[in-house]
XYZ file of C-alpha atoms in Angstrom:
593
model
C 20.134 16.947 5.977
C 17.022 18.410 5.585
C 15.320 15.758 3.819
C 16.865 12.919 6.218
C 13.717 11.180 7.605
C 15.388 9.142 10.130
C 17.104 12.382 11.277
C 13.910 13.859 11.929
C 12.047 10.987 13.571
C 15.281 10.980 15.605
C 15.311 14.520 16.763
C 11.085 15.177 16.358
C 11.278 17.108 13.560
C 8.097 16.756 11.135
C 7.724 20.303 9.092
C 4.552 21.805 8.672
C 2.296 20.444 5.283
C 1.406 23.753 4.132
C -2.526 23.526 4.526
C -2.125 23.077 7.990
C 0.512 26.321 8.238
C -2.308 28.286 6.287
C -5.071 27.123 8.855
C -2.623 28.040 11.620
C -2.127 31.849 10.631
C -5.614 32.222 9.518
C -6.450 31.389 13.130
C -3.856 33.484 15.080
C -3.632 36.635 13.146
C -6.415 37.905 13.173
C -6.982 38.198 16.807
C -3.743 39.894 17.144
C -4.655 43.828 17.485
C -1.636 45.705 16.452
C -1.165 47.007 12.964
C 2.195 45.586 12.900
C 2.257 42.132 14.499
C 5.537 41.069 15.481
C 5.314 37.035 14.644
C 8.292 34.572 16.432
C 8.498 31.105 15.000
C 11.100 29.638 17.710
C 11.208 26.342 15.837
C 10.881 27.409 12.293
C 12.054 24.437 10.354
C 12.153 24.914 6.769
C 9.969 28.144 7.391
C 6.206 27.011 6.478
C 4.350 28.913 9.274
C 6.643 32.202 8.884
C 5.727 31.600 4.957
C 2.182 31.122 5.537
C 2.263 34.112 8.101
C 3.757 36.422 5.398
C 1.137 35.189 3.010
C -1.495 35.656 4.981
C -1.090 39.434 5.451
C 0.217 40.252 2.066
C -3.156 40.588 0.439
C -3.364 43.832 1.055
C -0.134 44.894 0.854
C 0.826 47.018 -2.808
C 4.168 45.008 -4.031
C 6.111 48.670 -3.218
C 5.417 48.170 0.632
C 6.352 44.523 1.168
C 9.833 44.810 2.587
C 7.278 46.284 6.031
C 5.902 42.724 6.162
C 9.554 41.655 7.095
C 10.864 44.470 8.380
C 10.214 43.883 12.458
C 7.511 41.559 11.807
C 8.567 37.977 11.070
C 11.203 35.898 13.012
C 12.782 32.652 13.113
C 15.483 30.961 15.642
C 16.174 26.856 14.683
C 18.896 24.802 15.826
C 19.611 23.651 12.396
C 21.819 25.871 10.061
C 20.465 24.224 7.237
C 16.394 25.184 8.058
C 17.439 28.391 9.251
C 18.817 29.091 5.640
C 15.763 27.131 3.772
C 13.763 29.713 5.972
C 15.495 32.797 4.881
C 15.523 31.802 1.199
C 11.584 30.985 1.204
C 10.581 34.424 2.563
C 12.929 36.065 -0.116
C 11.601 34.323 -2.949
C 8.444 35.410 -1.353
C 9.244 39.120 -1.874
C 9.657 39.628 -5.499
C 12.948 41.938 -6.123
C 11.004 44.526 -7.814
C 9.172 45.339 -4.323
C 12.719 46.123 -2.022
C 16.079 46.213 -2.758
C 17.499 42.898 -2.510
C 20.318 43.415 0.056
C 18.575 44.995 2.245
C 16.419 42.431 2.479
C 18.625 39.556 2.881
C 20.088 41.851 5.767
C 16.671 41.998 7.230
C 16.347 38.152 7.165
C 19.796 37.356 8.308
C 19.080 39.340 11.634
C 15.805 38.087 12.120
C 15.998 34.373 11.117
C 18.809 33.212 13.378
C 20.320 30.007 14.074
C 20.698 29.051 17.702
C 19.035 27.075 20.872
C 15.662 28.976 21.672
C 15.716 27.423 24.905
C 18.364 27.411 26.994
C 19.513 31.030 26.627
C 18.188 34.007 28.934
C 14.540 35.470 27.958
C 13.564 39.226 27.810
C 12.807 39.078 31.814
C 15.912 36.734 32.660
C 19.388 38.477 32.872
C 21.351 34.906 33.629
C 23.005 33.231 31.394
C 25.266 29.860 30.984
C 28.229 29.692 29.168
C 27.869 27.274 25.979
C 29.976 24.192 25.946
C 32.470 23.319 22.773
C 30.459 20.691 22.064
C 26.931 22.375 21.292
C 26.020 22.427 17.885
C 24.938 26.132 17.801
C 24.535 28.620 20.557
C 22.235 29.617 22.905
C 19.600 32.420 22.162
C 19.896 35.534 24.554
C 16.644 37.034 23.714
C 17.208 40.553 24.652
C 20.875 41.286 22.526
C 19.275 38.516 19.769
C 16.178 40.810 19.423
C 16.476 43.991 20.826
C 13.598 45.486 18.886
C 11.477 43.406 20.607
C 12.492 43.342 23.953
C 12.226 47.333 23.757
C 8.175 46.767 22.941
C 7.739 44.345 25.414
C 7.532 40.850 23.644
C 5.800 39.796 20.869
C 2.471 39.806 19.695
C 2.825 35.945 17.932
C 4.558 33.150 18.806
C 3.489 30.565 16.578
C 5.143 27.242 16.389
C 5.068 23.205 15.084
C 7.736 22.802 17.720
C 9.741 19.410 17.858
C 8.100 16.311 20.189
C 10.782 14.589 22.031
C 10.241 12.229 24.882
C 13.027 12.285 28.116
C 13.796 8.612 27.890
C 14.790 8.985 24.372
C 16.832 12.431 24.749
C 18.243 12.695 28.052
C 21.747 14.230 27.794
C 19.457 16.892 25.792
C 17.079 17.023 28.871
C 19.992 17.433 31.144
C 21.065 20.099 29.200
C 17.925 21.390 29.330
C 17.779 20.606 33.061
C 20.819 23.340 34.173
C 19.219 26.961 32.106
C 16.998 28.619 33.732
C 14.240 27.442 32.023
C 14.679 23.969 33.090
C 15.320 24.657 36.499
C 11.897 26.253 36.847
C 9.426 24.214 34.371
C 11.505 20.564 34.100
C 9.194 17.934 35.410
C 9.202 13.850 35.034
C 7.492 12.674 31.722
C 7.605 15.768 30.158
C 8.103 16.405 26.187
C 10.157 18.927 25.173
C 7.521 20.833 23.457
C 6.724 21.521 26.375
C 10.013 23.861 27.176
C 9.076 25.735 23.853
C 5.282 26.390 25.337
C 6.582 27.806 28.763
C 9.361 29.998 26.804
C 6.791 31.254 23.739
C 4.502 32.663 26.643
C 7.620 34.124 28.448
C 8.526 35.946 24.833
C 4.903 37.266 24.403
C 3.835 40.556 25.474
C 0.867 40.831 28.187
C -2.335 39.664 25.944
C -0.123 38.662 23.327
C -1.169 35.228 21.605
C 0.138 31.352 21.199
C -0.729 29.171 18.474
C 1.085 25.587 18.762
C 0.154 22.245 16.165
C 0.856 19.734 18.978
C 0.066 16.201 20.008
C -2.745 15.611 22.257
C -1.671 12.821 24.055
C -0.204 15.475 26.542
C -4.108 16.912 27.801
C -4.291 14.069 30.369
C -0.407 13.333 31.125
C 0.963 13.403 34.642
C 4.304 14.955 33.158
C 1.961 17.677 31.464
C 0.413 19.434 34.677
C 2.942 22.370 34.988
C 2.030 23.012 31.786
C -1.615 22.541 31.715
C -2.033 24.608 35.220
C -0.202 27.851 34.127
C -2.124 27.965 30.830
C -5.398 27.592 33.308
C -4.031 30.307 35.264
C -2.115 32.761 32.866
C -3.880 32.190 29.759
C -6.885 32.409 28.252
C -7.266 29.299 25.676
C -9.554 30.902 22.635
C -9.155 27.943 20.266
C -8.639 24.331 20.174
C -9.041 21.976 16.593
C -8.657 18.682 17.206
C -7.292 15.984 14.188
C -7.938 12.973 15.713
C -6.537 10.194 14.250
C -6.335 12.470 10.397
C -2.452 11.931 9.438
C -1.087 15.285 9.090
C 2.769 14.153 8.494
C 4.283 11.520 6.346
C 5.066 8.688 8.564
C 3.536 9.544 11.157
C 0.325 8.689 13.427
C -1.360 9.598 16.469
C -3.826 12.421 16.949
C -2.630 16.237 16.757
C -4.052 19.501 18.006
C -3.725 22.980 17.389
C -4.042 25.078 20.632
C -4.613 28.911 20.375
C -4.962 31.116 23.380
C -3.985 34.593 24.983
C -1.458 35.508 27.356
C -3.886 37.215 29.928
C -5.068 35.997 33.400
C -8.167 37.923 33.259
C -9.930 36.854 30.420
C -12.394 34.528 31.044
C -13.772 33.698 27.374
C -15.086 30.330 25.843
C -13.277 28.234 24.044
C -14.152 27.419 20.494
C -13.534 23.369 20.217
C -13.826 22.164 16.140
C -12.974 18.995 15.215
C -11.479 18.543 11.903
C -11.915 16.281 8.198
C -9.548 15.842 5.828
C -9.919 15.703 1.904
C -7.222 15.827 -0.508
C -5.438 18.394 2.183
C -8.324 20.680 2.423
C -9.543 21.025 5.630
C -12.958 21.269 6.267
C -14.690 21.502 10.316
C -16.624 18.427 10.991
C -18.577 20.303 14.327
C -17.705 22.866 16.451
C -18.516 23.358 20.076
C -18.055 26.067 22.664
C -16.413 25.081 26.467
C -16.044 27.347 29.382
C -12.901 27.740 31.471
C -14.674 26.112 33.935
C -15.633 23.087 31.963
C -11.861 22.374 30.274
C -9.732 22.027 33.512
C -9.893 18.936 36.485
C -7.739 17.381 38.063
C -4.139 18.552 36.333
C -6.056 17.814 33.481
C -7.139 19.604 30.304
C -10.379 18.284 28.960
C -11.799 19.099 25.559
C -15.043 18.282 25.451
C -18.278 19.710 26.930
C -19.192 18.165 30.276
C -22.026 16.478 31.047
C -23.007 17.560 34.431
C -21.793 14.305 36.215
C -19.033 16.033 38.130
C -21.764 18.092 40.022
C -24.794 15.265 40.776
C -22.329 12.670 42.285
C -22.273 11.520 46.039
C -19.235 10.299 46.203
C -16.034 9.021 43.813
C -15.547 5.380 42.910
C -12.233 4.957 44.661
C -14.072 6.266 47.759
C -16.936 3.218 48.114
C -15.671 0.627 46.276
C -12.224 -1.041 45.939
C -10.405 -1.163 42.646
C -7.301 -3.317 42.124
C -5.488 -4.607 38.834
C -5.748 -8.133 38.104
C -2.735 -10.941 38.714
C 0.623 -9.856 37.221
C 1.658 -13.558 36.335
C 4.892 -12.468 34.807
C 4.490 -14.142 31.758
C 1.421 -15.424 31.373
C 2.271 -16.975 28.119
C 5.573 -16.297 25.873
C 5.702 -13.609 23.738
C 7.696 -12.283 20.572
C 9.911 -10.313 22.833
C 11.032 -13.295 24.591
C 11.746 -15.315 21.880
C 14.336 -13.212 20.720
C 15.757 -13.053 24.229
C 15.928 -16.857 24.428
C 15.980 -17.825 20.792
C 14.972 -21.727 19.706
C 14.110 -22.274 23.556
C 10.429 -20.676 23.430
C 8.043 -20.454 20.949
C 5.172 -17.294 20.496
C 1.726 -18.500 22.916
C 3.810 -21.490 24.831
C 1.498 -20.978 28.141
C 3.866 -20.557 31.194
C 1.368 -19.578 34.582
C -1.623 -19.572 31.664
C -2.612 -22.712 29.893
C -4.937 -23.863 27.496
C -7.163 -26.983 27.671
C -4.717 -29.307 25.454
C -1.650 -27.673 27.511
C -3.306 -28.689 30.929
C -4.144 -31.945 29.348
C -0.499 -32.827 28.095
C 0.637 -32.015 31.895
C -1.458 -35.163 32.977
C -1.751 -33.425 36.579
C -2.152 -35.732 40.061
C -4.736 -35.089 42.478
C -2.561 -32.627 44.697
C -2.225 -30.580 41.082
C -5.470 -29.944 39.744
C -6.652 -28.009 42.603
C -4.182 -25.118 41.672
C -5.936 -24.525 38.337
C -8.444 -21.612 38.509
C -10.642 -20.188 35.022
C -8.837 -17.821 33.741
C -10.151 -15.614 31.119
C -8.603 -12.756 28.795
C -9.118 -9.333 27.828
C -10.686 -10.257 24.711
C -13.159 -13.042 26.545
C -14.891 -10.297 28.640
C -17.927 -8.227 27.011
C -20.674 -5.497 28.025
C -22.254 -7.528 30.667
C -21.176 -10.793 29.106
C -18.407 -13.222 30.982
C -17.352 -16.388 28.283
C -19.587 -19.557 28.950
C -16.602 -21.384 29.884
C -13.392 -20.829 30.628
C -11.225 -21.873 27.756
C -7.887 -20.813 29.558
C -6.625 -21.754 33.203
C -4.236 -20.465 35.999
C -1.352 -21.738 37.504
C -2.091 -20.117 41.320
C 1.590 -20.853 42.644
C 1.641 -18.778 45.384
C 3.878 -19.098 48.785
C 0.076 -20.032 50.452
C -0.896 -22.626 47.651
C 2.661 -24.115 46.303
C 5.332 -23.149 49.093
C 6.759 -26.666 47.817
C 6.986 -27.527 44.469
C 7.987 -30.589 44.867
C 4.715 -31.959 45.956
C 3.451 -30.924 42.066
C 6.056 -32.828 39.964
C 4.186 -32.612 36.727
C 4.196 -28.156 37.149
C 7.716 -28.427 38.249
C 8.577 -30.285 35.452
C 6.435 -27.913 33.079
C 7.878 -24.611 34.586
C 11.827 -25.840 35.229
C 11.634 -25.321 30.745
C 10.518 -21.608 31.422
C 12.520 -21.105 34.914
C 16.013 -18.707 33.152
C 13.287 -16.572 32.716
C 11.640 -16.638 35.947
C 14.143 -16.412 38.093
C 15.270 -12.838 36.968
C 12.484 -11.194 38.103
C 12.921 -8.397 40.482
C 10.639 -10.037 43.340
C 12.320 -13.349 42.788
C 15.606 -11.501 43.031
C 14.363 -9.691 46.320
C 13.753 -12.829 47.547
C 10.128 -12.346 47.843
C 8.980 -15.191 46.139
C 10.433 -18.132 44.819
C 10.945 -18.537 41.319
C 8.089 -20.845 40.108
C 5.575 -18.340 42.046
C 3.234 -15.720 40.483
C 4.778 -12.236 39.938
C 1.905 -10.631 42.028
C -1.471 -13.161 42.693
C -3.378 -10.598 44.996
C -5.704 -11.801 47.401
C -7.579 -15.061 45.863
C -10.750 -13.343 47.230
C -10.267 -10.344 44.386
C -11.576 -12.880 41.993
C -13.905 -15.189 43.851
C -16.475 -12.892 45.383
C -19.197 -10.705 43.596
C -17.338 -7.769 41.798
C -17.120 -6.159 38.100
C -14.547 -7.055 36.005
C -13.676 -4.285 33.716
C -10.683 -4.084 30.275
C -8.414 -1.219 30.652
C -8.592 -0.098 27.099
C -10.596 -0.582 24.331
C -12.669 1.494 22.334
C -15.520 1.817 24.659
C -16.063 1.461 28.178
C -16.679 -2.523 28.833
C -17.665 -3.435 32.512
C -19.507 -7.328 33.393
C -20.518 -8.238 36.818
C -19.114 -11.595 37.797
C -20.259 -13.760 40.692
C -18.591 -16.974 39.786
C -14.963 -17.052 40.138
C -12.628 -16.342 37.415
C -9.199 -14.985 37.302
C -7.795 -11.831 34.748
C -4.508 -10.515 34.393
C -3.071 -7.241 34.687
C -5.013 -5.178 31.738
C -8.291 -5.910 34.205
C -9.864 -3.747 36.780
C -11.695 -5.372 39.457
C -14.453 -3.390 41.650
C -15.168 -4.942 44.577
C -16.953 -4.124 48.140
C -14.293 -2.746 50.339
C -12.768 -5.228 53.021
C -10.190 -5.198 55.587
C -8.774 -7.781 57.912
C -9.448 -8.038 61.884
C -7.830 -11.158 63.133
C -8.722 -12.962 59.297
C -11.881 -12.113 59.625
C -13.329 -10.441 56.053
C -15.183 -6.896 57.029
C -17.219 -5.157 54.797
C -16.724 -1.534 54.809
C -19.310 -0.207 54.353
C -22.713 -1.636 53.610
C -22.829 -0.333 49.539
C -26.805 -2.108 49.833
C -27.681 1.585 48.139
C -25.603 0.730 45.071
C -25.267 -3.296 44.154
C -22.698 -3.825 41.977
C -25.246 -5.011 39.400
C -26.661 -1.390 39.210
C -22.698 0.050 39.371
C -22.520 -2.013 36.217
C -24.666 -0.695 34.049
C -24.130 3.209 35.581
C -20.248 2.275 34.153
C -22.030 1.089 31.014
C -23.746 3.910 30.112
C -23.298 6.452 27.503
C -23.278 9.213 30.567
C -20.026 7.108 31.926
C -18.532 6.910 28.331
C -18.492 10.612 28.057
C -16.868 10.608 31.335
C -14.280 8.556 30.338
C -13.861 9.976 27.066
C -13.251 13.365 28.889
C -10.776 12.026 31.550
C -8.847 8.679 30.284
C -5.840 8.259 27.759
C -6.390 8.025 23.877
C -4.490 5.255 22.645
C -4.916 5.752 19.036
C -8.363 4.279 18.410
C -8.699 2.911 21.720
C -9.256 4.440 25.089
C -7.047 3.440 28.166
C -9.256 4.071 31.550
C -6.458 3.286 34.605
C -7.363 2.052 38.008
C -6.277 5.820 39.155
C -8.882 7.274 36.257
C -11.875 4.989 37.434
C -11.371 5.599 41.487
C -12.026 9.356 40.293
C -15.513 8.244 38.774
C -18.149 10.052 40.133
C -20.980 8.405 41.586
C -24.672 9.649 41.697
C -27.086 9.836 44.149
C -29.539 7.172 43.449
C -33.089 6.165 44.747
C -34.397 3.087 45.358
C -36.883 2.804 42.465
C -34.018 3.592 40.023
C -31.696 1.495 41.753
C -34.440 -1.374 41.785
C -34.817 -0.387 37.621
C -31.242 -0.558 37.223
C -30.650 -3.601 38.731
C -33.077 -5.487 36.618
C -32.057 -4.125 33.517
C -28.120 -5.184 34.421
C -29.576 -8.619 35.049
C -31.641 -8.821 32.089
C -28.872 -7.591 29.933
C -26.097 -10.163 31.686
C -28.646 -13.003 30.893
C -27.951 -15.116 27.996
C -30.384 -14.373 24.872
C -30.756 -16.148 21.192
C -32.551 -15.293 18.333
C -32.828 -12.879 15.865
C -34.579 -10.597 18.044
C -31.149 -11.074 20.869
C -29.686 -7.803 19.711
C -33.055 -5.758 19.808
C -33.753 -6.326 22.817
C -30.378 -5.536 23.843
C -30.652 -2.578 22.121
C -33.728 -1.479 23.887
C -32.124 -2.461 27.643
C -29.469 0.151 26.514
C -31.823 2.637 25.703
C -33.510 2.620 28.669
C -29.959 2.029 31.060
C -29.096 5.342 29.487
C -31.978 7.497 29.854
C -32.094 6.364 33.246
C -28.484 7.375 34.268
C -28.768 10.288 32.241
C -31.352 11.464 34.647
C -29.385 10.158 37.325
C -27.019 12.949 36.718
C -29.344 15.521 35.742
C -27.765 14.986 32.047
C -31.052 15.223 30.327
């Protein structure tokens, strides 16, 4: 049913709140140049943007003349039978009856609102076909028989579209499906959504400077799965439009942050990119700022980026990942128990029992020997670590069980004893299953030197950038970064490689601090809802300046001055001003000022 929410979250159905449809053909129209704009909708749902499309262009229309707005104009093709008949009775009751004559209108619309799978048929170019099985609930859409009208003018001049978000690991018999038409053979790729499919076949359907406006979510601008995607619209469109949502909620029940993406079908244009950001009151929408991009600016890496750059990408030296080493922190596999676990191993566990990561009491209660203690190390979370700030001390510890420290647990009968309670658990993991390690070691421990020598310590998401040198040691899970100085192995022997005495880590810090680096990383990492994931593979790709040694010399003791511990009122002023001037320097670092 139409109104079945769990139907819809099922199948990524959300239809379009009506404000949003009215923003969408206000935007699109417009630029289309015809007199008579042939619109497609290839996902129409309960027939908002068609509605809003109709409404938009019958202000000038005399009541006598409105059949011509549907006459070759609007179309519709949904899955559903149910939306494609919602669809065709909202743009009738749009028409009044005095304006046409009533059959021939409902004729119209049943030709041009059709039910049917707008993906897996044959476009206007494509003359293959596959057979639909008995088990599809509607058929596939052959373009050029479905819409003859427009195949004969070349495409059309719309396609417009909320089109349904699904994810592969949720839908894959659908995905398979997908996989064997033509258009999956050519555009399917791993991680993908299947909006997607409906962005490759909407430009396929358009005529040669024809135009595409999708509501979308933006999650997608910086996704492996979305680089097909992202690199034909680089190289066969021209993207003339982009308001961003942000975290507004445009559906009922639903979050995340949404987009609306509007651009031509036309590898020549070169034009800039209007980028608006959008507030919400009472569902009128209002533009909170606006900003211009050029193509150059909005495409790295696979990547779509929507925000102006700052001009680091053309003052660095060198990237991150080239100078510096970056690993993830230990995978301890658990480090404590979670909810999920308790419901795998109900009454055994409880939520926070530490298993390879202990509290103070919880090392006390093990009453450890001599040959124990040693294998504690400080261990500090997430949370713990601040802007240039490591916790005072450690108020969590490691178990380092690794085949070098604990090949023989029997030497350490007070952790045997502790971990035998947690061992169903352990011993299903896939390296203890491999044989790799034995079952009361660390998942992965990396090299102990990671997290005993000089390096920055940096949380994976948050919502800003948060980087602290560390010279003591202390030990961080899996959601940490480490930067380190490069080093290698020759016979044991630690090498540097090579000497980094133009950039101490100190100074690295505070660059990675700055509000230069945050618009970096704003540009190039994940949005995860309010927070902002930067990856191991997203801070290699950093780019580093070229710096001097009387900024580097600057730098350094501002980094030190900020690490050192301050109390008082006047703590956070004078924090405040070592930001200030850790930014302006950077900023000129990079030519960003």
């Amino acid at each position: 049913m139409l109104d079945d929410r769990s139907h819809r979250r099922t199948f990524g159905v959300f239809y379009t709140p009506a404000h949003l449809a009215d923003l969408m053909a206000e935007l699109s129209i417009p630029r289309c140049e015809r007199d008579r704009v042939a619109i497609l909708d290839p996902a129409c749902g309960d027939g908002a943007l068609l509605a809003a499309a109709l409404k938009n262009q019958m202000g000038a229309t005399s009541e006598s003349n409105r059949l011509d707005l549907i006459r070759d104009r609007l179309f519709g093709v949904d899955v559903d039978p149910l939306a494609v008949a919602q669809t065709r009775r909202r743009l009738f009751d749009s028409i009044s009856p005095r304006a046409c004559d009533a059959d021939e209108l409902r004729q119209r619309l049943d030709a041009q609102i059709v039910c049917g799978n707008a993906l897996t048929g044959a476009d206007f170019s494509d003359a293959k076909r596959i057979a639909p099985r008995d088990d599809e609930p509607s058929p596939d859409i052959d373009w050029k028989n479905a819409f003859p009208q427009i195949a004969r003018r070349g495409g059309f001049d719309l396609v417009i579209a909320n089109p349904p978000y699904r994810r592969e690991r949720n839908s894959k018999p659908m995905f398979d499906r997908l996989a064997e038409s033509p258009l999956g053979k050519r555009w399917r790729t791993p991680r993908m959504d299947l909006w997607h499919y409906f962005f490759h076949r909407g430009l396929d359907l358009l005529q040669p400077d024809g135009r595409l406006c999708f509501l979308v979510n933006s999650y997608w601008t910086k996704s492996p799965g979305a680089r097909p995607l992202i690199e034909r619209m680089h190289h066969e469109t021209a993207i003339e439009e982009i308001v961003e949502f942000d975290t507004l909620p445009l559906f009922e029940e639903v979050g995340g942050r949404h987009l609306i993406l509007q651009l031509q079908k036309s590898a020549a244009a070169k034009k800039r990119c209007r980028l608006t950001r959008m507030k919400s009151l009472d569902d009128q929408l209002t533009a909170q700022h606006s900003t211009w991009l050029a193509p150059s600016e909005m495409f790295h890496g696979g990547q779509l980026i929507l925000q102006s750059q700052i001009p680091l990408e053309h003052a660095m030296s060198d990237r991150l990942g080239e100078r510096f080493l970056v690993r993830q922190g230990i995978a301890e596999n658990p480090p404590t128990i979670n909810a999920k676990l308790t419901r795998e191993f109900p009454d055994l566990y409880r939520i926070g029992d530490g298993v390879f990561v202990l509290t103070a009491d919880e090392v006390a209660s093990l009453e450890m020997n001599d040959d124990e203690r040693p294998l504690l190390r400080p261990y500090a979370q997430p949370l713990e670590l601040q802007r240039y700030h490591l916790p005072t001390e450690p108020k969590r510890f490691l178990l380092y069980l690794t085949p070098r420290t604990a090949p023989d647990l029997s030497r350490f009968p007070h952790i045997e004893r502790h971990l035998q309670r947690f061992r169903p658990l352990l011993e299903r993991r896939r390296e203890v299953q491999k044989g790799s390690i034995s079952w009361w070691h660390l998942h992965w421990p990396r090299e102990e030197r990671l997290f005993t020598q000089p390096r920055i310590l940096h949380v994976q998401m948050g919502r800003r950038p948060t980087f602290v040198y560390a010279e003591e040691p202390l030990f961080v899970g899996f959601s940490v970064n480490i930067v380190a100085e490069n080093f290698t192995r020759e016979n044991d022997r630690q090498l540097r490689l090579p000497d980094h005495g133009d950039l101490p880590l100190p100074v690295l810090t505070a660059i990675l601090n700055s509000a230069s680096a945050a618009d970096w990383f704003a540009a190039f990492a994940k949005r995860r809802g309010v927070n902002l994931e930067i990856s191991g593979t997203v801070l290699r790709r950093f780019p580093l300046p070229q710096c001097e040694p009387e900024t580097t010399t600057r730098l350094n003791e501002l980094s030190v001055r900020y690490h050192a511990e301050l109390s008082g009122r006047s703590a956070d002023e004078e924090h405040a001003d070592i930001e200030r001037d850790i930014n302006a320097l950077v900023a000129d670092l990079y030519g960003a000022r």
